[in-house]
Coordinates of C-alpha atoms and ligand atoms in Angstrom, one line a residue:
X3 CA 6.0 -10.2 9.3
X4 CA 6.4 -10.6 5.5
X5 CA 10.4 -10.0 5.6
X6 CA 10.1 -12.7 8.8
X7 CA 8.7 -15.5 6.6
X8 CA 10.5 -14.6 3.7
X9 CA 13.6 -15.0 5.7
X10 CA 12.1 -18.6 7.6
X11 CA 11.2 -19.4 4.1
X12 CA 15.4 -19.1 3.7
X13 CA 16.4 -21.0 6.6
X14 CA 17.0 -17.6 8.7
X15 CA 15.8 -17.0 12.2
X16 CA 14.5 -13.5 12.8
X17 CA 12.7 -11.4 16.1
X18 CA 10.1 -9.4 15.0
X19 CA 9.4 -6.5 17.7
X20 CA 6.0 -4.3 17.7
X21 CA 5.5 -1.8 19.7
X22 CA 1.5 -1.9 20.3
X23 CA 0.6 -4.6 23.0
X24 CA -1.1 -6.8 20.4
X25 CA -0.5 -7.9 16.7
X26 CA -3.3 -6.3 14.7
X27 CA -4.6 -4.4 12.0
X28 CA -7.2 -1.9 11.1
X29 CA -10.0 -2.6 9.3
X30 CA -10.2 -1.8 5.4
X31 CA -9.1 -3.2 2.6
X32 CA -6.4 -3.1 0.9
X33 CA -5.3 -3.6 -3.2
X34 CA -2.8 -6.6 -4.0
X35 CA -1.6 -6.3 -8.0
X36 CA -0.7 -9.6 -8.9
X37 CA 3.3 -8.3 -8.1
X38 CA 1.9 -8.7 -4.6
X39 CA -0.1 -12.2 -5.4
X40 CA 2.7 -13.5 -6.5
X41 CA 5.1 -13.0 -3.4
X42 CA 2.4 -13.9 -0.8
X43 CA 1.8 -17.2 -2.6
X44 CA 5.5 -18.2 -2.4
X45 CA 5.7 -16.6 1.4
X46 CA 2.5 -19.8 1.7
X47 CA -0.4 -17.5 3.1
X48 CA -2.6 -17.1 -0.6
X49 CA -4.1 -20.5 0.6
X50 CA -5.3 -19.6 4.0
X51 CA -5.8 -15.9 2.4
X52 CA -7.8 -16.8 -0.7
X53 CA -11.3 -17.8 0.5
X54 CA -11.4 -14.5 2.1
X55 CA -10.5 -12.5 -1.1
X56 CA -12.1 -10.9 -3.6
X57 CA -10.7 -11.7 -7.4
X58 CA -11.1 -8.5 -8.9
X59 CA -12.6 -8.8 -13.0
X60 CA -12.6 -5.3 -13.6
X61 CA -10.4 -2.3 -12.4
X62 CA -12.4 0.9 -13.9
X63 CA -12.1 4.7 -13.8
X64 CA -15.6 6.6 -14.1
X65 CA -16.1 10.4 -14.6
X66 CA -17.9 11.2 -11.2
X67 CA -19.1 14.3 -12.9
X68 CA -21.2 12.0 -15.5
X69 CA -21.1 8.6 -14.1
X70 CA -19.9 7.8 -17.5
X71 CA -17.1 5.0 -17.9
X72 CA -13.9 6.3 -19.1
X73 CA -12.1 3.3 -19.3
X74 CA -11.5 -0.1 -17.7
X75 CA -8.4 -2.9 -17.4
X76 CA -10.0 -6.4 -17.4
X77 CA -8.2 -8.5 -14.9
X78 CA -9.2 -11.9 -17.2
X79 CA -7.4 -14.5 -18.9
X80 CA -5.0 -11.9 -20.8
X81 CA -3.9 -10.2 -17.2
X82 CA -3.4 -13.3 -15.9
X83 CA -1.5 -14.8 -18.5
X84 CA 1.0 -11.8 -18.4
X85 CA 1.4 -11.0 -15.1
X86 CA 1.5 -14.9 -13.7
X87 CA -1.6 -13.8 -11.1
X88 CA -4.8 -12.8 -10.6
X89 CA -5.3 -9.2 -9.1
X90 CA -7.2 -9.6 -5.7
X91 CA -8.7 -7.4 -2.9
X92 CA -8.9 -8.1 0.8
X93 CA -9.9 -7.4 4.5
X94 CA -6.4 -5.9 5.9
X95 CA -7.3 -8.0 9.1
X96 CA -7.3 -11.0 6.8
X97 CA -4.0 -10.2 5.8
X98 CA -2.4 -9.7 8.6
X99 CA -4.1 -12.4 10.2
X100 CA -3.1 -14.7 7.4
X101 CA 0.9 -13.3 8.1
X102 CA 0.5 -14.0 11.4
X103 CA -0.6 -17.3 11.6
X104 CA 2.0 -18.2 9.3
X105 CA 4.5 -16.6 11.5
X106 CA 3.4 -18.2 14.3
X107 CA 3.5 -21.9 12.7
X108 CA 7.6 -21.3 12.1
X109 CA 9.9 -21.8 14.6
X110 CA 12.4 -19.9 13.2
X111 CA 10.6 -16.8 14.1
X112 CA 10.2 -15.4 17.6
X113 CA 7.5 -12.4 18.0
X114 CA 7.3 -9.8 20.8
X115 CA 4.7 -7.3 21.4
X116 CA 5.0 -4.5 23.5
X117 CA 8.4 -4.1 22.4
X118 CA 8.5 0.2 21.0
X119 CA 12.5 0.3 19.4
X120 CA 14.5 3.0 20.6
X121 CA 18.2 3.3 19.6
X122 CA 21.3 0.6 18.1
X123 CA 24.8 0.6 18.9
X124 CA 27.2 -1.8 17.1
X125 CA 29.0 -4.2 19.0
X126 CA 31.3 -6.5 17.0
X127 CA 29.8 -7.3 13.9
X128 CA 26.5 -7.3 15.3
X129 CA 23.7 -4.7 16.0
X130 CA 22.0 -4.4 19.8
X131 CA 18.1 -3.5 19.6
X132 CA 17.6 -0.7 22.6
X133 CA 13.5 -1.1 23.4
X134 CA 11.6 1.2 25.4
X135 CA 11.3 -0.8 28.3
X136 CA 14.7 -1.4 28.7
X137 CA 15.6 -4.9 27.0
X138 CA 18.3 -5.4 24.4
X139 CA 18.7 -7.9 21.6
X140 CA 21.4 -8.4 19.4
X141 CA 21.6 -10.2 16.2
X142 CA 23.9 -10.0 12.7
X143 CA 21.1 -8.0 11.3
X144 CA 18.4 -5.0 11.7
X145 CA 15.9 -4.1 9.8
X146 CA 13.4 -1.3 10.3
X147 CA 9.8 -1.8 9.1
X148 CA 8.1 0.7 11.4
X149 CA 6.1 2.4 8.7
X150 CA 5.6 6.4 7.9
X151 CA 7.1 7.7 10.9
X152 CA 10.0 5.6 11.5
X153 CA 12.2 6.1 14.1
X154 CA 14.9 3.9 12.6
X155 CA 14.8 6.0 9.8
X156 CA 15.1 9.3 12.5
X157 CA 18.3 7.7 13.2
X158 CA 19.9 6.4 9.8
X159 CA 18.9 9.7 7.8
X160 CA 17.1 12.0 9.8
X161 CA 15.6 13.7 7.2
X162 CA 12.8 14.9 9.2
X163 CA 8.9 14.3 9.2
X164 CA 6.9 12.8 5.8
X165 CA 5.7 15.3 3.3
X166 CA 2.3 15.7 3.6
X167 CA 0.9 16.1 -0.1
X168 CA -2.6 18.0 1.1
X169 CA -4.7 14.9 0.2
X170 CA -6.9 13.3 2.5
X171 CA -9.0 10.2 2.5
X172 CA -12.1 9.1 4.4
X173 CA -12.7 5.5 4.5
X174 CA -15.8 3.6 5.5
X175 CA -16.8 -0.9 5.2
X176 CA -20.6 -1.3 4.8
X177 CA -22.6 -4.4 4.5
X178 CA -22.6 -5.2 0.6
X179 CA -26.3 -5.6 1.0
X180 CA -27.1 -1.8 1.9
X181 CA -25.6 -0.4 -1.1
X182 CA -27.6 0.8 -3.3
X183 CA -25.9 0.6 -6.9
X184 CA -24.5 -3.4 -7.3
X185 CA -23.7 -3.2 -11.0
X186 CA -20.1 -3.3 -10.0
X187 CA -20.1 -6.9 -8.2
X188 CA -16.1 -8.0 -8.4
X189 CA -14.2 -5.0 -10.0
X190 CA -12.8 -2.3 -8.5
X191 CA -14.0 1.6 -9.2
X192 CA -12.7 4.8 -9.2
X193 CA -14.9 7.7 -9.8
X194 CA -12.5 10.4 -10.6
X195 CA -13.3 14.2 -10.7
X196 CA -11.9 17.3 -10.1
X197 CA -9.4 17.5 -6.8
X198 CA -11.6 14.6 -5.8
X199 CA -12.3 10.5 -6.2
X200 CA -14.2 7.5 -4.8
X201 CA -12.7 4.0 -4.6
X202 CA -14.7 1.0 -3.9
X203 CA -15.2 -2.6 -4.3
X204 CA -16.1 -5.9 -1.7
X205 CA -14.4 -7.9 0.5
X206 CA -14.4 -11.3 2.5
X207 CA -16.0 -13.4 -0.2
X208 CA -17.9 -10.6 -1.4
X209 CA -20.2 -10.0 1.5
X210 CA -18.9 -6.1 2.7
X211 CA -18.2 -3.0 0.4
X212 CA -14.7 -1.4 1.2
X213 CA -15.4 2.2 0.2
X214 CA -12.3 5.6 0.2
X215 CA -13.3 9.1 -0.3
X216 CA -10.2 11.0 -1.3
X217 CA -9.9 15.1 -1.6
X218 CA -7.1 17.0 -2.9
X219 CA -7.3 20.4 -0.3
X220 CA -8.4 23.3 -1.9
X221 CA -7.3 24.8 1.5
X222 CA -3.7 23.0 2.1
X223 CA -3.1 24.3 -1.8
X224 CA -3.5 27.9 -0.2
X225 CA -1.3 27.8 2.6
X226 CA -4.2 27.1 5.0
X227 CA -2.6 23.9 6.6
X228 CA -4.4 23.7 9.4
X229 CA -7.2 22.1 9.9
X230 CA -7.5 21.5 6.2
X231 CA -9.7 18.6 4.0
X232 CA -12.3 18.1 6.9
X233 CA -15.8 16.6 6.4
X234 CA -16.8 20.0 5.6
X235 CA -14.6 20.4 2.5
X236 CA -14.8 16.7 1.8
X237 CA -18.9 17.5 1.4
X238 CA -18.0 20.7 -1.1
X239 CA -15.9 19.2 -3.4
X240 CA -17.9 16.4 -3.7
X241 CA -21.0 19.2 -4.0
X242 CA -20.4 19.0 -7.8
X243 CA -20.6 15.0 -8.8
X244 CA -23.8 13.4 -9.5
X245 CA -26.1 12.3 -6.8
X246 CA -25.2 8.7 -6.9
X247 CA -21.7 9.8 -6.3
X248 CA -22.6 11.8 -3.5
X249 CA -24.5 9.5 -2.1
X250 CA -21.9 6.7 -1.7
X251 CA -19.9 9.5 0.3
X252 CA -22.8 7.9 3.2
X253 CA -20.2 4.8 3.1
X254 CA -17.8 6.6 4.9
X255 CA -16.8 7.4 8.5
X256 CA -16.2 11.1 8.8
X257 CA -15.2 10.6 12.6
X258 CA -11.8 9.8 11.2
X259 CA -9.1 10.8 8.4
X260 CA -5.8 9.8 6.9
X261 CA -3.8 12.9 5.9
X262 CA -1.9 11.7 3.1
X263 CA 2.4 11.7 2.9
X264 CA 4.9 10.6 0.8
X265 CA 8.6 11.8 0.6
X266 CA 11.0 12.5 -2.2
X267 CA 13.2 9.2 -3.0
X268 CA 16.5 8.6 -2.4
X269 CA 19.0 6.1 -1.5
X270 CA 21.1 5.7 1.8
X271 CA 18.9 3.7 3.9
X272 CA 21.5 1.1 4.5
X273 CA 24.1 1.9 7.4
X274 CA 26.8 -1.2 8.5
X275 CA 24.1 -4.0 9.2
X276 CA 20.9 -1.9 9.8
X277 CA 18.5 -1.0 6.8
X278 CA 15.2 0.2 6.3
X279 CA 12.2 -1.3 4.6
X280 CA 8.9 -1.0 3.5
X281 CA 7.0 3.0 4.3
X282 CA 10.0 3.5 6.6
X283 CA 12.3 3.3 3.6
X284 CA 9.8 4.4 0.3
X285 CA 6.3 5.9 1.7
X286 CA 4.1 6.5 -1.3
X287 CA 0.7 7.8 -1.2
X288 CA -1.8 4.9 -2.4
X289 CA -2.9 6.0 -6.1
X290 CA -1.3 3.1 -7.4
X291 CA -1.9 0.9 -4.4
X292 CA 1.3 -0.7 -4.0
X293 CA 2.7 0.5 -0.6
X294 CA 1.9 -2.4 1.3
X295 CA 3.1 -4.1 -2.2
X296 CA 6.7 -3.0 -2.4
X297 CA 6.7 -3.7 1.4
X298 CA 6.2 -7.2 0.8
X299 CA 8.4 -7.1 -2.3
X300 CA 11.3 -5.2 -0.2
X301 CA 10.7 -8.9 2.5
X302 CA 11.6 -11.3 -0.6
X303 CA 14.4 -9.3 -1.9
X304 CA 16.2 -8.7 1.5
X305 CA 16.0 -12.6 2.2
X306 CA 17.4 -13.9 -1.0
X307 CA 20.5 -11.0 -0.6
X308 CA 20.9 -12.2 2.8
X309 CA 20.4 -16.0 2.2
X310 CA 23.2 -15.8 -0.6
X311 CA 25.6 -13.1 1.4
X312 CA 26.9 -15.4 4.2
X313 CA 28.7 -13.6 6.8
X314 CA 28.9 -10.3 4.1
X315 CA 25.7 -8.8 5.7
X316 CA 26.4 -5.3 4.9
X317 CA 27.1 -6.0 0.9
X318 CA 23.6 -7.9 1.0
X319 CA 21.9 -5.0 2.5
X320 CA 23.6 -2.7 0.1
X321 CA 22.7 -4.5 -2.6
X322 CA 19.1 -5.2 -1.5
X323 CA 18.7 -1.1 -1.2
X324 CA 20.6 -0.4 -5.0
X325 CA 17.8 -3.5 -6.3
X326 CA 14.5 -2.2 -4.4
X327 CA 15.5 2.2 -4.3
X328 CA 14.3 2.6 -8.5
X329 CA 11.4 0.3 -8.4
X330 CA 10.5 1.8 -5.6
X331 CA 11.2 5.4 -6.3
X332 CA 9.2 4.6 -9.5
X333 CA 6.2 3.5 -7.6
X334 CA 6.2 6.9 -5.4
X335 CA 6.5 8.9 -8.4
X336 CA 3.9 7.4 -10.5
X337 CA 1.5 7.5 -7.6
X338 CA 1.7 11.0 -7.4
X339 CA 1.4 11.3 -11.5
X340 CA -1.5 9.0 -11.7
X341 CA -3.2 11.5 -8.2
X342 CA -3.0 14.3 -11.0
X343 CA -4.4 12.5 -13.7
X344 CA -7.3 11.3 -11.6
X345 CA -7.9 14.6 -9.9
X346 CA -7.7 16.5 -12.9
X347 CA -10.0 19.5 -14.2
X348 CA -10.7 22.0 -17.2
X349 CA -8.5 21.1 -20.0
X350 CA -6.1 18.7 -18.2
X351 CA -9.8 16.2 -17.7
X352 CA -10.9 16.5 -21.3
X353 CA -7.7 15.3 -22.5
X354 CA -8.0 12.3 -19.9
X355 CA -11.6 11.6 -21.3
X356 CA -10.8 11.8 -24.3
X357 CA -7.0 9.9 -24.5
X358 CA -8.7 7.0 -22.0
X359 CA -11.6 6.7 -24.2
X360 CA -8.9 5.4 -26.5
X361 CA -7.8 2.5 -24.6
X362 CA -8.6 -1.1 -25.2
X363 CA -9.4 -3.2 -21.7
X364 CA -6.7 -5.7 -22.8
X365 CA -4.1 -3.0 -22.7
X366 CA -1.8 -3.0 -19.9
X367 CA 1.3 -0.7 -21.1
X368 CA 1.1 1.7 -18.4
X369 CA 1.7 -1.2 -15.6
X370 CA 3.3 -3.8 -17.3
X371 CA 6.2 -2.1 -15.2
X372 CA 4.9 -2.7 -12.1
X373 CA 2.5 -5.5 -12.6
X374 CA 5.2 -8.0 -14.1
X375 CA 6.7 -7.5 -10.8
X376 CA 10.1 -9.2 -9.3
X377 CA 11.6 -12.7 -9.3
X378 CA 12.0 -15.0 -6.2
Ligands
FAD8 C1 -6.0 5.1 2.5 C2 -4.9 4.2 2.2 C3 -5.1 3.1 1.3 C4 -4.0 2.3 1.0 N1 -4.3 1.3 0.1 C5 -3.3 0.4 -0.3 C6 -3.5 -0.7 -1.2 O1 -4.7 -0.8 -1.7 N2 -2.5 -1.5 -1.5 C7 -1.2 -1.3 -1.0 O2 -0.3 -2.1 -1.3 N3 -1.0 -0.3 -0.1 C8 -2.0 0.5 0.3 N4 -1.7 1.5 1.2 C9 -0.3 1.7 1.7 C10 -0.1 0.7 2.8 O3 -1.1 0.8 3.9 C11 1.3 1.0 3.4 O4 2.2 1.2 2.4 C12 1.8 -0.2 4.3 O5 0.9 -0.4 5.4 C13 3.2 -0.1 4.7 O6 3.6 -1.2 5.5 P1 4.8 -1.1 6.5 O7 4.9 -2.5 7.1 O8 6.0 -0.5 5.9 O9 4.4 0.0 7.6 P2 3.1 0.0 8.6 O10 2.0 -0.8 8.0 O11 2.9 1.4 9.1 O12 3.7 -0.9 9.9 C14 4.7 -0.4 10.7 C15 4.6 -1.1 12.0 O13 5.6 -0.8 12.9 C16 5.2 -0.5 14.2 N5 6.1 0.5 14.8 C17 6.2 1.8 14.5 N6 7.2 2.4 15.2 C18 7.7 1.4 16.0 C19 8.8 1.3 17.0 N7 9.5 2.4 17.3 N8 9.1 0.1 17.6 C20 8.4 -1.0 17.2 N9 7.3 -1.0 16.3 C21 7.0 0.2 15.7 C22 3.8 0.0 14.0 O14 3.0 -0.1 15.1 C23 3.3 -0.9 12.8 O15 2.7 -2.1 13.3 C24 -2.7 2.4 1.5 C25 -2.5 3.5 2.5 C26 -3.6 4.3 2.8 C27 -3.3 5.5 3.8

């Protein structure tokens, strides 16, 4: 829906085909660095989005084998003055009902539900859509945004299923008012311990408290891959933070899990006029929380290619891929750098302590990268 407006925005029509009956999304929350602020706000959804968001102050890492702060990035004046936006959290429904609404009000863009993509052919210069129910659409142009498990990307690479990185994360939204610890109003927490950490912080004006529980498999690690990080080994690794860690784990569901993937980068998801975008093209696991991010990044880079390419779509797709596969590549990389930092133990978490406790909040090197983000 992102790469639909961003194209409208441009003055191109699009179809936008999902294959569940309905538009929708599930319902946690979801980290936008201001990278991300900044694209929504020219896409024109911040304004419906932003009474519904939280504006982060704080983004802080805590030992959850102390409770002791280790370090902290202030998302104040300084942030904002060099990354050109505020950092923000919000309700994934709120954001995709926000995307959608905006959609809906273009009439440049033409969405179909129901609609679970199948094959292409070429014919011409253009591309036919095969769907699972037996329709066909054609256009100059196809892009496949249909996440982790893409089947475009089955048929432009086939490089088989994602890699699953033996994490896994439990996630629970709880009424702000039945938490017990609200020292931590408007920032956004990680306690971080060994093979384990807690994320959490509120949504929709501030009223719920969007909670993950993430373990790195102790099981998975030796070759037990079945089966592995269940509430059971969610409950022992945590066995060793303090109690007020432990007790936040009550935030979350343990009827259901996410089973973490990435896969290595690489380049070649362009083919004639088809390309790939979003997780279908760069799945990262969230430790930077930027996959929906460089998603929405990947929408405004496609359109301004496309917009300035004419009738040379496959040199704008080309050159869309060469300008998002670094950044990109950088983001999945850095994630997984920044899971072992976070999950760290013995030696490896001393140094952390002790090399964190060295920051200043006002420092910002380590994602001035990624923060400073991409130009319209
Ligand atoms: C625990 C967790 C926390 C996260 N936190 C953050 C965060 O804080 N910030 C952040 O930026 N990112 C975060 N992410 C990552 C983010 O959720 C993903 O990167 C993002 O959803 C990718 O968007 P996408 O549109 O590429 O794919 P998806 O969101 O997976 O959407 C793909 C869509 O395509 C549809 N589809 C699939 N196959 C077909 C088909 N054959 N035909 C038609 N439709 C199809 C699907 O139904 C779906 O609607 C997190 C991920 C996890 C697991």
């Amino acid at each position: 829906m992102a790469t639909a407006l961003a194209l409208a925005r441009r003055g191109m029509r699009s179809r936008v085909f999902e294959k569940a009956p309905e538009f929708g999304e599930i319902g946690y929350g979801i980290q936008q660095g201001p990278n991300a602020y900044r694209m929504l706000d020219w896409l024109g959804v911040m304004k419906d989005l932003e009474p519904q968001a939280v504006f982060t102050r704080n983004l802080i890492l805590i030992d959850a084998l102390t409770d002791r702060e280790l370090t902290r990035i202030s998302c104040g004046d300084t942030f904002r003055a060099q990354f050109r936006a505020p950092y923000t959290v919000v309700h994934r429904r709120d954001l995709h009902g926000a995307l959608l609404e905006a959609c809906r009000k273009r009439e440049e863009i033409a969405l179909h539900t129901s609609k679970e993509f199948v094959s292409f052919t070429e014919r011409g210069k253009n591309v036919v859509a095969s769907f699972a129910d037996g329709s066909e659409y054609e256009g100059i142009a196809l892009i496949g945004a249909d996440g982790l498990r893409s089947r475009m990307r089955e048929i432009l690479i086939g490089d088989g299923a994602p890699r699953p990185i033996g994490h896994v994360s439990y996630r629970g939204v709880v009424p702000f008012d039945q938490v017990k610890d609200q020292s931590h109003f408007d920032d956004m927490v990680i306690w971080v311990g060994p093979n384990l950490h807690f994320v959490q912080y509120r949504l929709r004006g501030g009223t719920v408290m969007n909670n993950v529980a993430t373990v790195a498999s102790g099981r998975f690690e030796r070759g037990e891959r079945r089966d592995y990080g269940g509430p059971d080994e969610l409950a022992e690794v945590f066995s060793h933070t303090t109690p007020h860690v432990q007790e936040m784990l009550g935030y979350v569901g343990k009827d259901k899990n996410w089973v973490l993937h990435d896969r290595e980068p690489r380049p070649g998801w362009t083919r004639g006029n088809v390309t790939l975008l979003g997780d279908a093209a760069h799945p990262t696991v969230q430790y930077l929380a930027q996959g929906a991010c460089m998603a929405i990044e990947d929408a405004v880079v496609l359109s301004g290619v496309l917009k300035k390419a004419g009738s040379e779509v496959n040199a704008a797709l080309l050159a869309y891929e060469k300008e998002r596969y670094l950044r990109t590549a950088r983001v999945t990389i850095t994630s997984r750098i920044f899971g072992d930092i976070i999950h760290a133990n013995g030696g490896a978490r001393d140094l952390r302590n002790h090399l964190l406790a060295q920051r200043s909040p006002d420092t910002f090197w380590e994602i001035d990268w990624l923060y400073r983000g991409i130009e319209v």
